[in-house]
Short mmCIF file of C-alpha atoms in Angstrom, two decimals:
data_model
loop_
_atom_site.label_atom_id
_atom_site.label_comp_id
_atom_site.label_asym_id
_atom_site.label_seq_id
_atom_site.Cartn_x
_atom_site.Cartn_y
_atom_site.Cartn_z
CA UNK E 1 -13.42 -66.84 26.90
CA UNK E 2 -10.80 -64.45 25.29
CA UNK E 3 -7.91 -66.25 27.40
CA UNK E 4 -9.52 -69.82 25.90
CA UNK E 5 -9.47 -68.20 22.27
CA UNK E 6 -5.84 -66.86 22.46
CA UNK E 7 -4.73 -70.60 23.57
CA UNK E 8 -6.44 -72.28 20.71
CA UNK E 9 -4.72 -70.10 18.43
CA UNK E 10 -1.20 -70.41 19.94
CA UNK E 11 -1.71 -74.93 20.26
CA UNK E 12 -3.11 -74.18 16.74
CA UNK E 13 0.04 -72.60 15.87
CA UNK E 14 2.80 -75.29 17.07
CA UNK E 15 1.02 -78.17 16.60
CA UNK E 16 -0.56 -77.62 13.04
CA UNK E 17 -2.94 -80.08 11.75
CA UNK E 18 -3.01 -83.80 13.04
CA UNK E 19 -1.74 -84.77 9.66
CA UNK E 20 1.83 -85.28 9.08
CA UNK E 21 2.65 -83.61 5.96
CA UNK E 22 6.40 -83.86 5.90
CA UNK E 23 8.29 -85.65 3.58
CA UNK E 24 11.22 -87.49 4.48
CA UNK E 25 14.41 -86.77 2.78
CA UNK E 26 14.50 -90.25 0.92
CA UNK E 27 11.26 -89.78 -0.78
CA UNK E 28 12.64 -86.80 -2.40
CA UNK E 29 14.65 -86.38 -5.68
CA UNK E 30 17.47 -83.71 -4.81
CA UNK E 31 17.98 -82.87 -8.37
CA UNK E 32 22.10 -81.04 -8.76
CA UNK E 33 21.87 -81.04 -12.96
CA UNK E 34 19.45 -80.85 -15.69
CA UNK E 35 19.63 -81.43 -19.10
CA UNK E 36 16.76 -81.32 -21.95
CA UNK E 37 17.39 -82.83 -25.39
CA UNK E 38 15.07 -83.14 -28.79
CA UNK E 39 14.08 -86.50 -29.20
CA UNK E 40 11.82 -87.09 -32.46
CA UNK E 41 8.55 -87.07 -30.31
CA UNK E 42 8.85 -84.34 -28.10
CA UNK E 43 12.27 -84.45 -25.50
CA UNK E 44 14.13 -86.18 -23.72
CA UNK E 45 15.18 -84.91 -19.79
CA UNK E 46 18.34 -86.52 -18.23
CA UNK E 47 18.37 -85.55 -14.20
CA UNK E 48 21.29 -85.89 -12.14
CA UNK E 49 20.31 -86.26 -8.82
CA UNK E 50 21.95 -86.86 -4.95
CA UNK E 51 21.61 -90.85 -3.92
CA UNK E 52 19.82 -90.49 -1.28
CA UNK E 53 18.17 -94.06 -1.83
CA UNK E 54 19.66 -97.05 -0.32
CA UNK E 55 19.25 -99.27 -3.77
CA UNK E 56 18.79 -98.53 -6.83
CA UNK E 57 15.62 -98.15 -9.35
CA UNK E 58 14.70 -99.08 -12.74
CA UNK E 59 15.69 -96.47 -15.47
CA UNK E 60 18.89 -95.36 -13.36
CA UNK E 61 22.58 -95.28 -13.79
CA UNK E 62 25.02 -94.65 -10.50
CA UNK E 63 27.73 -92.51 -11.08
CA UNK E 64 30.84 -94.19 -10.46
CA UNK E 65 31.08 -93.26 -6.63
CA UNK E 66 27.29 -93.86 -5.94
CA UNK E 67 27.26 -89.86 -4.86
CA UNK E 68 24.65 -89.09 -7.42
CA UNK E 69 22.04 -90.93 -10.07
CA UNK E 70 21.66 -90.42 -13.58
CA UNK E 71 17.31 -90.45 -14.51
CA UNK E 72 16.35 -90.34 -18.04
CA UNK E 73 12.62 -90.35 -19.41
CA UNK E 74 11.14 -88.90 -22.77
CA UNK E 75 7.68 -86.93 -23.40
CA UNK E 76 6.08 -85.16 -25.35
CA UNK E 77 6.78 -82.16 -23.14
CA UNK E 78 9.33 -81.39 -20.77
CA UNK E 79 6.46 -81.76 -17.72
CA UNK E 80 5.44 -85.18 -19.24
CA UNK E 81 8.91 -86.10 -19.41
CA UNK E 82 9.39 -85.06 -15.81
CA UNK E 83 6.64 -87.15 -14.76
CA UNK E 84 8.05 -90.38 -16.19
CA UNK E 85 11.29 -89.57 -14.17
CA UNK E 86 9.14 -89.14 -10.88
CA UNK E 87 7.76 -92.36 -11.32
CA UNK E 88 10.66 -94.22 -12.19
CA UNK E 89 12.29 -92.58 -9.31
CA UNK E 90 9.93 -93.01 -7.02
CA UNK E 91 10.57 -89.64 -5.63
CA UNK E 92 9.14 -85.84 -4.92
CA UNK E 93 11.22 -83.70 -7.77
CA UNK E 94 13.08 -81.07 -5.68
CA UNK E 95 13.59 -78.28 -8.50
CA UNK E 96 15.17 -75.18 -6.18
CA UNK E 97 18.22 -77.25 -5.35
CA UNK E 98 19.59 -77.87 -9.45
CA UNK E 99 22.55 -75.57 -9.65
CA UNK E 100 22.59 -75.99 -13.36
CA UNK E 101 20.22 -75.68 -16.34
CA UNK E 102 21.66 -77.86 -20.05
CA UNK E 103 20.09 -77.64 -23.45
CA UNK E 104 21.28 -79.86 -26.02
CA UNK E 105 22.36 -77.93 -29.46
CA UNK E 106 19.29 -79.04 -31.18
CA UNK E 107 17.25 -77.81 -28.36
CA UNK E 108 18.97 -74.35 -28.95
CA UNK E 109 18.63 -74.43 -32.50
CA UNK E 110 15.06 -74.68 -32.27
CA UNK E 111 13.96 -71.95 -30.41
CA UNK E 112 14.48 -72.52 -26.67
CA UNK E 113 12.18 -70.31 -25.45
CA UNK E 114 9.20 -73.23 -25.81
CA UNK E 115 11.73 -75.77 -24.18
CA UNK E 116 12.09 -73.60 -21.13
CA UNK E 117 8.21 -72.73 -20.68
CA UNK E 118 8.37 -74.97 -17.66
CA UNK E 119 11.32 -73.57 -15.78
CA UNK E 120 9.62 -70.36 -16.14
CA UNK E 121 6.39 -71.69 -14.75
CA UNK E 122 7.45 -74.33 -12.24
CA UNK E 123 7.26 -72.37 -9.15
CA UNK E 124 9.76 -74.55 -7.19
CA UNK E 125 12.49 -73.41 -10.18
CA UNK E 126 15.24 -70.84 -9.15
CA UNK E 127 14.71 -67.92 -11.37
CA UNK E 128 18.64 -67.33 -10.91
CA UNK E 129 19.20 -70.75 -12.12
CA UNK E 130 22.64 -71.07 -14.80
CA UNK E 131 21.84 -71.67 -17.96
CA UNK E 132 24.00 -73.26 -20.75
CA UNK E 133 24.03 -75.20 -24.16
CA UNK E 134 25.91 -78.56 -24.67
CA UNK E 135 27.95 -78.69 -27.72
CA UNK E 136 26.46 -81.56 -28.77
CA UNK E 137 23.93 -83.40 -25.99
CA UNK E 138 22.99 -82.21 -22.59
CA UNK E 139 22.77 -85.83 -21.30
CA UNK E 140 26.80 -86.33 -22.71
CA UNK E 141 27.53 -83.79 -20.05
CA UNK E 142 25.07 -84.91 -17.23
CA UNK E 143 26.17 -88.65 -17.42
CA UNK E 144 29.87 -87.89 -18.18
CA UNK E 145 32.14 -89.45 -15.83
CA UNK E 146 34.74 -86.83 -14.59
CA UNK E 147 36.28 -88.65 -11.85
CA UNK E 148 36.01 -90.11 -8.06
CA UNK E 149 33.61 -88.11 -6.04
CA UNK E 150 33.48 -85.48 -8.35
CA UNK E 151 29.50 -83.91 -9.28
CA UNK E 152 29.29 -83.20 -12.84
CA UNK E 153 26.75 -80.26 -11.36
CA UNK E 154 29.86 -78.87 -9.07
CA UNK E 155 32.48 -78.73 -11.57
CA UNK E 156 29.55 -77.21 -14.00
CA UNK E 157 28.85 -75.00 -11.36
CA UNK E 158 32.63 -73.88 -11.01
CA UNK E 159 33.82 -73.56 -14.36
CA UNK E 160 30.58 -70.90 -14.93
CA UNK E 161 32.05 -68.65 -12.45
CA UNK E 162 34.99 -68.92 -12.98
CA UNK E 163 34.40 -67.31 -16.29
CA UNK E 164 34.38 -63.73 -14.87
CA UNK E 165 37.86 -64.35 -13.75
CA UNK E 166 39.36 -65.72 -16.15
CA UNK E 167 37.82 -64.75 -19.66
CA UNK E 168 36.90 -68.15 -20.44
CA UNK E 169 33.22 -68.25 -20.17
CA UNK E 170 30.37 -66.41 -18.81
CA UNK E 171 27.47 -67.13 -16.46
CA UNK E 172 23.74 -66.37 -17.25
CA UNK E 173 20.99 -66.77 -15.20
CA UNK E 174 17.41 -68.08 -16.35
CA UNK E 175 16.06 -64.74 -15.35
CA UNK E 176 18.86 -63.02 -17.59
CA UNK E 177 18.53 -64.96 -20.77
CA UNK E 178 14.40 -65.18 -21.41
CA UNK E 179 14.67 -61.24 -20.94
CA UNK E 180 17.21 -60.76 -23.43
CA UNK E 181 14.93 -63.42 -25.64
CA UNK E 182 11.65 -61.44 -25.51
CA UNK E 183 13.82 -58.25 -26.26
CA UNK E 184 13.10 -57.25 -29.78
CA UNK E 185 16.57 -56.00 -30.36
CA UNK E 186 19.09 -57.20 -27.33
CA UNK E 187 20.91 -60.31 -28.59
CA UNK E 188 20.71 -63.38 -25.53
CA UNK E 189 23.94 -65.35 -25.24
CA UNK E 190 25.01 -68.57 -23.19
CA UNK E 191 28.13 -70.39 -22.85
CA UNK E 192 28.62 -73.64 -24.68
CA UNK E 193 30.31 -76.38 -22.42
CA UNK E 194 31.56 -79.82 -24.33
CA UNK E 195 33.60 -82.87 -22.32
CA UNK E 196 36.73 -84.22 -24.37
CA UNK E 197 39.46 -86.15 -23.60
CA UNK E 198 42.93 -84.94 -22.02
CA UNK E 199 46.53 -85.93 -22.57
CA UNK E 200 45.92 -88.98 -19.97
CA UNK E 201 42.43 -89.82 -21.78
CA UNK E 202 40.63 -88.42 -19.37
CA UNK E 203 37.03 -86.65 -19.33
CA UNK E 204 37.49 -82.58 -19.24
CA UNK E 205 34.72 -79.95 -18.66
CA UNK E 206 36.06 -76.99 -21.08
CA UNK E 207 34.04 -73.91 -22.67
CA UNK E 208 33.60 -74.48 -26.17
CA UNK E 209 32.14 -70.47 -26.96
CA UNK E 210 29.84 -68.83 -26.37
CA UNK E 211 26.07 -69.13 -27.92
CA UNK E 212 24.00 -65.93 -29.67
CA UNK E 213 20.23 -65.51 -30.13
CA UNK E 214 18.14 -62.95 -31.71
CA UNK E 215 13.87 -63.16 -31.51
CA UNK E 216 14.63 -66.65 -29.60
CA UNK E 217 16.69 -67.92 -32.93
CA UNK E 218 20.14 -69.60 -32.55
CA UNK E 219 22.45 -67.23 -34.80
CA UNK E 220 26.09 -67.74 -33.85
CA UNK E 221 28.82 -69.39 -31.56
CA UNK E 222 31.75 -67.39 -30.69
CA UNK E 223 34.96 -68.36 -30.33
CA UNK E 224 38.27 -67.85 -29.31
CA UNK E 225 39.26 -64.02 -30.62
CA UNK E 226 35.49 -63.32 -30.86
CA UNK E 227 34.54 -64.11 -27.93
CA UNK E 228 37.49 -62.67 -26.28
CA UNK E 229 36.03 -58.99 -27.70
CA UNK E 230 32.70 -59.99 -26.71
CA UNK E 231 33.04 -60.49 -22.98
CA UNK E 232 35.75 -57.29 -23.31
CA UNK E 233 33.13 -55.45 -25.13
CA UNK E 234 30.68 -55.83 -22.34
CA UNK E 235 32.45 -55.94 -19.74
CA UNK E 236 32.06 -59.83 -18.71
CA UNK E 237 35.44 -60.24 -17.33
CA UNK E 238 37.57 -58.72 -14.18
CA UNK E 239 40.71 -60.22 -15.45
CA UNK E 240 42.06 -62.04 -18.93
CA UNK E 241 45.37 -63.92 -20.09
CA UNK E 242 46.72 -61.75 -23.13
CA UNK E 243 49.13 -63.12 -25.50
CA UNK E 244 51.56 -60.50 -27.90
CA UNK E 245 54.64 -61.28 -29.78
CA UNK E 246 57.32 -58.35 -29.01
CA UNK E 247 60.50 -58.87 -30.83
CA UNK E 248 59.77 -62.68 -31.62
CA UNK E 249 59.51 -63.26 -28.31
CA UNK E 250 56.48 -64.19 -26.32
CA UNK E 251 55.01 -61.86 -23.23
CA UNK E 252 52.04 -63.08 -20.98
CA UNK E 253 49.85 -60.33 -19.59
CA UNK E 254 47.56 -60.69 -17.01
CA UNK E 255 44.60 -58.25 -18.17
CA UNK E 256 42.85 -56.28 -15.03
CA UNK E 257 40.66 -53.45 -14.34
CA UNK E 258 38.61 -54.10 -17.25
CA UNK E 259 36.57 -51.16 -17.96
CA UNK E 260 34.33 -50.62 -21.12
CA UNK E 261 31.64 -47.53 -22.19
CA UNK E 262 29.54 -48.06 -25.65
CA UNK E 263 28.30 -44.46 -26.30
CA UNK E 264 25.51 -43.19 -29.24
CA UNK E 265 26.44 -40.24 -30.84
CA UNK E 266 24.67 -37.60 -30.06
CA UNK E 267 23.82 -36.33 -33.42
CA UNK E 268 23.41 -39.77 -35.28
CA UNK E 269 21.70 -42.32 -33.85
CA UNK E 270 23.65 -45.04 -36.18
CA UNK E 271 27.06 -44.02 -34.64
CA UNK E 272 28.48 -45.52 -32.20
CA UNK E 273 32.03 -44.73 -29.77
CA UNK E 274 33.19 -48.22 -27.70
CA UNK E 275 35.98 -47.17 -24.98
CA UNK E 276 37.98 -49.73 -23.05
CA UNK E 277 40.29 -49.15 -20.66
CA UNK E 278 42.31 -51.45 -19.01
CA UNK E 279 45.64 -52.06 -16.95
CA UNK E 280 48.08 -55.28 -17.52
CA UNK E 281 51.01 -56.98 -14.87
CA UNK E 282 53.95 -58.46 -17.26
CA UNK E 283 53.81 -61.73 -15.35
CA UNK E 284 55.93 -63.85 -17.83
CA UNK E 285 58.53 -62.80 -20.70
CA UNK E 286 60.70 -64.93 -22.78
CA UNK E 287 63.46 -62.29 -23.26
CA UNK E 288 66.88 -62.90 -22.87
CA UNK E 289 67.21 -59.50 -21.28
CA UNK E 290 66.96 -59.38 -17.26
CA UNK E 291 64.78 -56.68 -17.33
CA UNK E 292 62.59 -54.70 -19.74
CA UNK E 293 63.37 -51.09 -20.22
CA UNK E 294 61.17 -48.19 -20.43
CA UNK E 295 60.83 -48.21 -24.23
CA UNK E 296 59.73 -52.07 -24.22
CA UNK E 297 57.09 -51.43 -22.04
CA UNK E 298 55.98 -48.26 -23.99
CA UNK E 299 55.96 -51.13 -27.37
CA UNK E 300 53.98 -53.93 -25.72
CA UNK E 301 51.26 -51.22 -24.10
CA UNK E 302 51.26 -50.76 -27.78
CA UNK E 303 50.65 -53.79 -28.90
CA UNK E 304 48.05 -54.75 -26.55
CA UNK E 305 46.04 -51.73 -26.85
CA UNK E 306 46.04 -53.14 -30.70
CA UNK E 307 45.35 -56.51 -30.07
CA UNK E 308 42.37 -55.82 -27.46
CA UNK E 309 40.93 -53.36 -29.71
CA UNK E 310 41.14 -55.77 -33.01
CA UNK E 311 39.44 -58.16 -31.04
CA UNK E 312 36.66 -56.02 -30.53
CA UNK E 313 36.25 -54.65 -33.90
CA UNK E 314 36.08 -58.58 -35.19
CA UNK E 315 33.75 -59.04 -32.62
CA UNK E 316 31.79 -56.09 -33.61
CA UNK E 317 31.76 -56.62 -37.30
CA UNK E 318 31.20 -61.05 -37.34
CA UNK E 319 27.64 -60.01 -34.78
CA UNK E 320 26.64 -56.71 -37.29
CA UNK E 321 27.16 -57.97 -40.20
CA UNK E 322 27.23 -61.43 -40.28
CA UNK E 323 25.06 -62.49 -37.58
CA UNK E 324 22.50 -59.62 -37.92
CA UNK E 325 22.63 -59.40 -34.29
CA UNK E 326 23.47 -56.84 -31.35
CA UNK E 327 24.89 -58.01 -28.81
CA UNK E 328 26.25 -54.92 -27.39
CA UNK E 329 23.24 -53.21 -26.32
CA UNK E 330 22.97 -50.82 -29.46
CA UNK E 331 19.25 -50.85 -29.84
CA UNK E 332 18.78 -50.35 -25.43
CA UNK E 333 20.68 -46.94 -26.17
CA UNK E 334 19.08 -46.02 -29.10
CA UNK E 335 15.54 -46.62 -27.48
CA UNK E 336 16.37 -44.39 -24.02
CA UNK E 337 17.31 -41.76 -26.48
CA UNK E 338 15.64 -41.77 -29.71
CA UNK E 339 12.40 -43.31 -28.78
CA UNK E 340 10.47 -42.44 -31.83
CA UNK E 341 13.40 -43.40 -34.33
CA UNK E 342 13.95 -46.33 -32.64
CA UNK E 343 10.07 -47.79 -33.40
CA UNK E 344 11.01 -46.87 -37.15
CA UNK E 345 13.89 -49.23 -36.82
CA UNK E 346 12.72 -51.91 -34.71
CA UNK E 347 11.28 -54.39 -37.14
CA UNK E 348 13.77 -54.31 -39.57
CA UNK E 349 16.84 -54.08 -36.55
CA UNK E 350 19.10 -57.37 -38.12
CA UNK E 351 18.86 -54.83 -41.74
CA UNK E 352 19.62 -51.74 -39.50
CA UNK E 353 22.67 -53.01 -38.06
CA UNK E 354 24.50 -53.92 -40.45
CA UNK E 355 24.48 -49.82 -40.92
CA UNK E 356 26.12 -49.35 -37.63
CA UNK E 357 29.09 -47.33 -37.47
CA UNK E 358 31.63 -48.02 -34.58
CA UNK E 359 35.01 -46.18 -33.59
CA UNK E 360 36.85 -48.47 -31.03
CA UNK E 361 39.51 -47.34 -28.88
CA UNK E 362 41.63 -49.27 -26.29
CA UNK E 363 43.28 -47.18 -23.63
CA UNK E 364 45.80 -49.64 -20.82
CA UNK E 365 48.65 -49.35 -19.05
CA UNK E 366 51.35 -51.68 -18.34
CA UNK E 367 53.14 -52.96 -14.98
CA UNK E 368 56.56 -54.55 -14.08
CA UNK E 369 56.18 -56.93 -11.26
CA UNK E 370 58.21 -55.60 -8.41
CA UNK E 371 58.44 -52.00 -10.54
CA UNK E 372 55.26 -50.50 -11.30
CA UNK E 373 55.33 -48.40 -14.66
CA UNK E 374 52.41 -46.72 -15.58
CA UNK E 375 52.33 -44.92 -19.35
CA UNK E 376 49.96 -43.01 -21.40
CA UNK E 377 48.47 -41.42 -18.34
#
């Protein structure tokens, strides 16, 4: 009888119920991009998703090489919305596979926490899911045609994370950014992607800044210099393209070993020391010398400890003072060590900081290629 018992539970195993449950690959909606926009009764969803359909349905738009379909539906909610696109797809939604997460500006300017309620309760949602705001619409980006058999989703996808290599972006997860949103004193941030036209007319995925929030309310978008000391500031980026003028000339340094510590004085909990440290490769120089001499490298080290640490002190003072934000992780250091002082502070933070005292201070070195010279060390 034992023997007979064991048996039924091993056939029970394999063979599962006489039901087929499985779903076949067609009948589901492989979703690579989504993008939620206001619309005047609620929002509107745009869902790129793989072809896997023979023909086409109602309510859809092929991308130019039939690799992927364009679904749109409004609702008053993002789940109502996502019901009209399951019916005009005529497919299972298949939420893990999305490898990016848009919110039109509007969407963002109106606090985004209630317009990503269901990507935080959708079970099938990635919790490490990429997040970022469109410049203008999310659906621009998700129906923009960027050329043969290319997946808006993949180039999305690549130009996020790229961003710690190159300076020009960043990459947030979902997890990430509704943290720093239910923070009472940690500004969130997101990039901001737009598509424009090139030089041949062409469609272009670029970074157009990067987007603040404070209590889950849009504040700021940073740009060029500003966000250059923000991702510096908190140390966002393994390498950076730096621009100085030496001499009326132009030098390109490639910016590496990126290394930055925000510390709270230890008397006053208002003060505040920011250290970066960093090491640069001369990899182009418009000189009409051969070589640059010990003294020109001493000058540009110069220059670009001055020009990293200006754009950190702009960075500093535009979030402080004119965003009322902190997006350097002031208020997380004044908590772990000034508990008390920080619950004084807390619901007035945006009128705190703009008492904030920084000292910045930019430490690098500089390197020949094919000679190494290191200086200040």
């Amino acid at each position: 009888m034992k023997f007979l018992s064991v048996l039924l539970c091993i056939v029970l195993l394999f063979t599962g119920c006489s039901q087929d449950t499985s779903t076949e690959l067609s009948n589901r909606l492989i979703i690579e991009a989504i993008g939620i926009d206001s619309d005047e009764n609620g929002y509107k969803v745009s869902v790129l998703a793989l072809n896997t359909l023979q023909t086409g349905s109602a309510g859809s738009t092929d991308s130019p090489d039939g690799i992927a379909k364009v679904f749109t539906a409004k609702g008053n909610s993002i789940a109502d919305a996502f019901a009209q696109i399951d019916l005009i797809s005529a497919q299972i939604p298949l939420y893990s596979q999305a490898r990016v997460l848009l919110i039109g500006k509007e969407v963002a300017e109106n606090q985004p926490l209630s317009a990503l309620n269901f990507f935080i309760r959708e079970y099938t949602t990635r919790d490490d899911i990429p997040v970022a705001v469109a410049e203008t619409t999310a659906n621009k980006i998700i129906t923009a045609d960027l050329g043969k058999n290319l997946l808006v989703s993949k180039v999305i996808d690549n130009l996020l994370s790229s961003g710690i290599r190159n300076g020009q972006t960043v990459r947030v997860p979902l997890y990430s950014f509704i943290s720093r949103l239910l923070n009472k004193t940690d500004a969130a941030y997101l990039p901001v992607l737009k598509v424009e036209k090139n030089a041949q007319k062409k469609n272009e995925l670029r970074s157009a800044g990067v987007a603040l929030f404070a209590n889950d309310n849009y504040t700021a978008t940073l740009k060029a210099a500003t966000m250059d000391g923000f991702l510096y500031a908190n140390n966002l980026v393994d390498s950076a393209l730096l621009e100085i003028e030496y001499k009326d000339k132009n030098i390109s340094l490639s910016v590496r070993k990126i290394k930055t510590k925000t510390k709270i004085n230890k008397k006053d909990p208002s003060v505040f020391s920011v250290d970066i440290s960093f090491s640069c490769d001369i990899i182009e120089h418009n000189s009409m010398k051969q070589d640059l001499d010990e003294q020109d490298i001493r000058q540009i080290k110069i220059l670009a400890q001055e020009k990293i640490k200006k754009y950190i002190e702009d960075f500093l003072y535009f979030t402080l003072h004119d965003c009322g934000c902190d997006s350097l992780g002031f208020g997380k250091r004044i908590r772990n060590k000034y508990p008390t002082y920080y619950e004084q502070i807390s619901e007035k933070y945006a009128s705190f900081l703009k008492n904030i005292q920084t000292t910045v201070r930019a430490e690098g070195s500089v390197h020949r290629p094919g000679r190494e010279v290191l200086l200040g060390k």
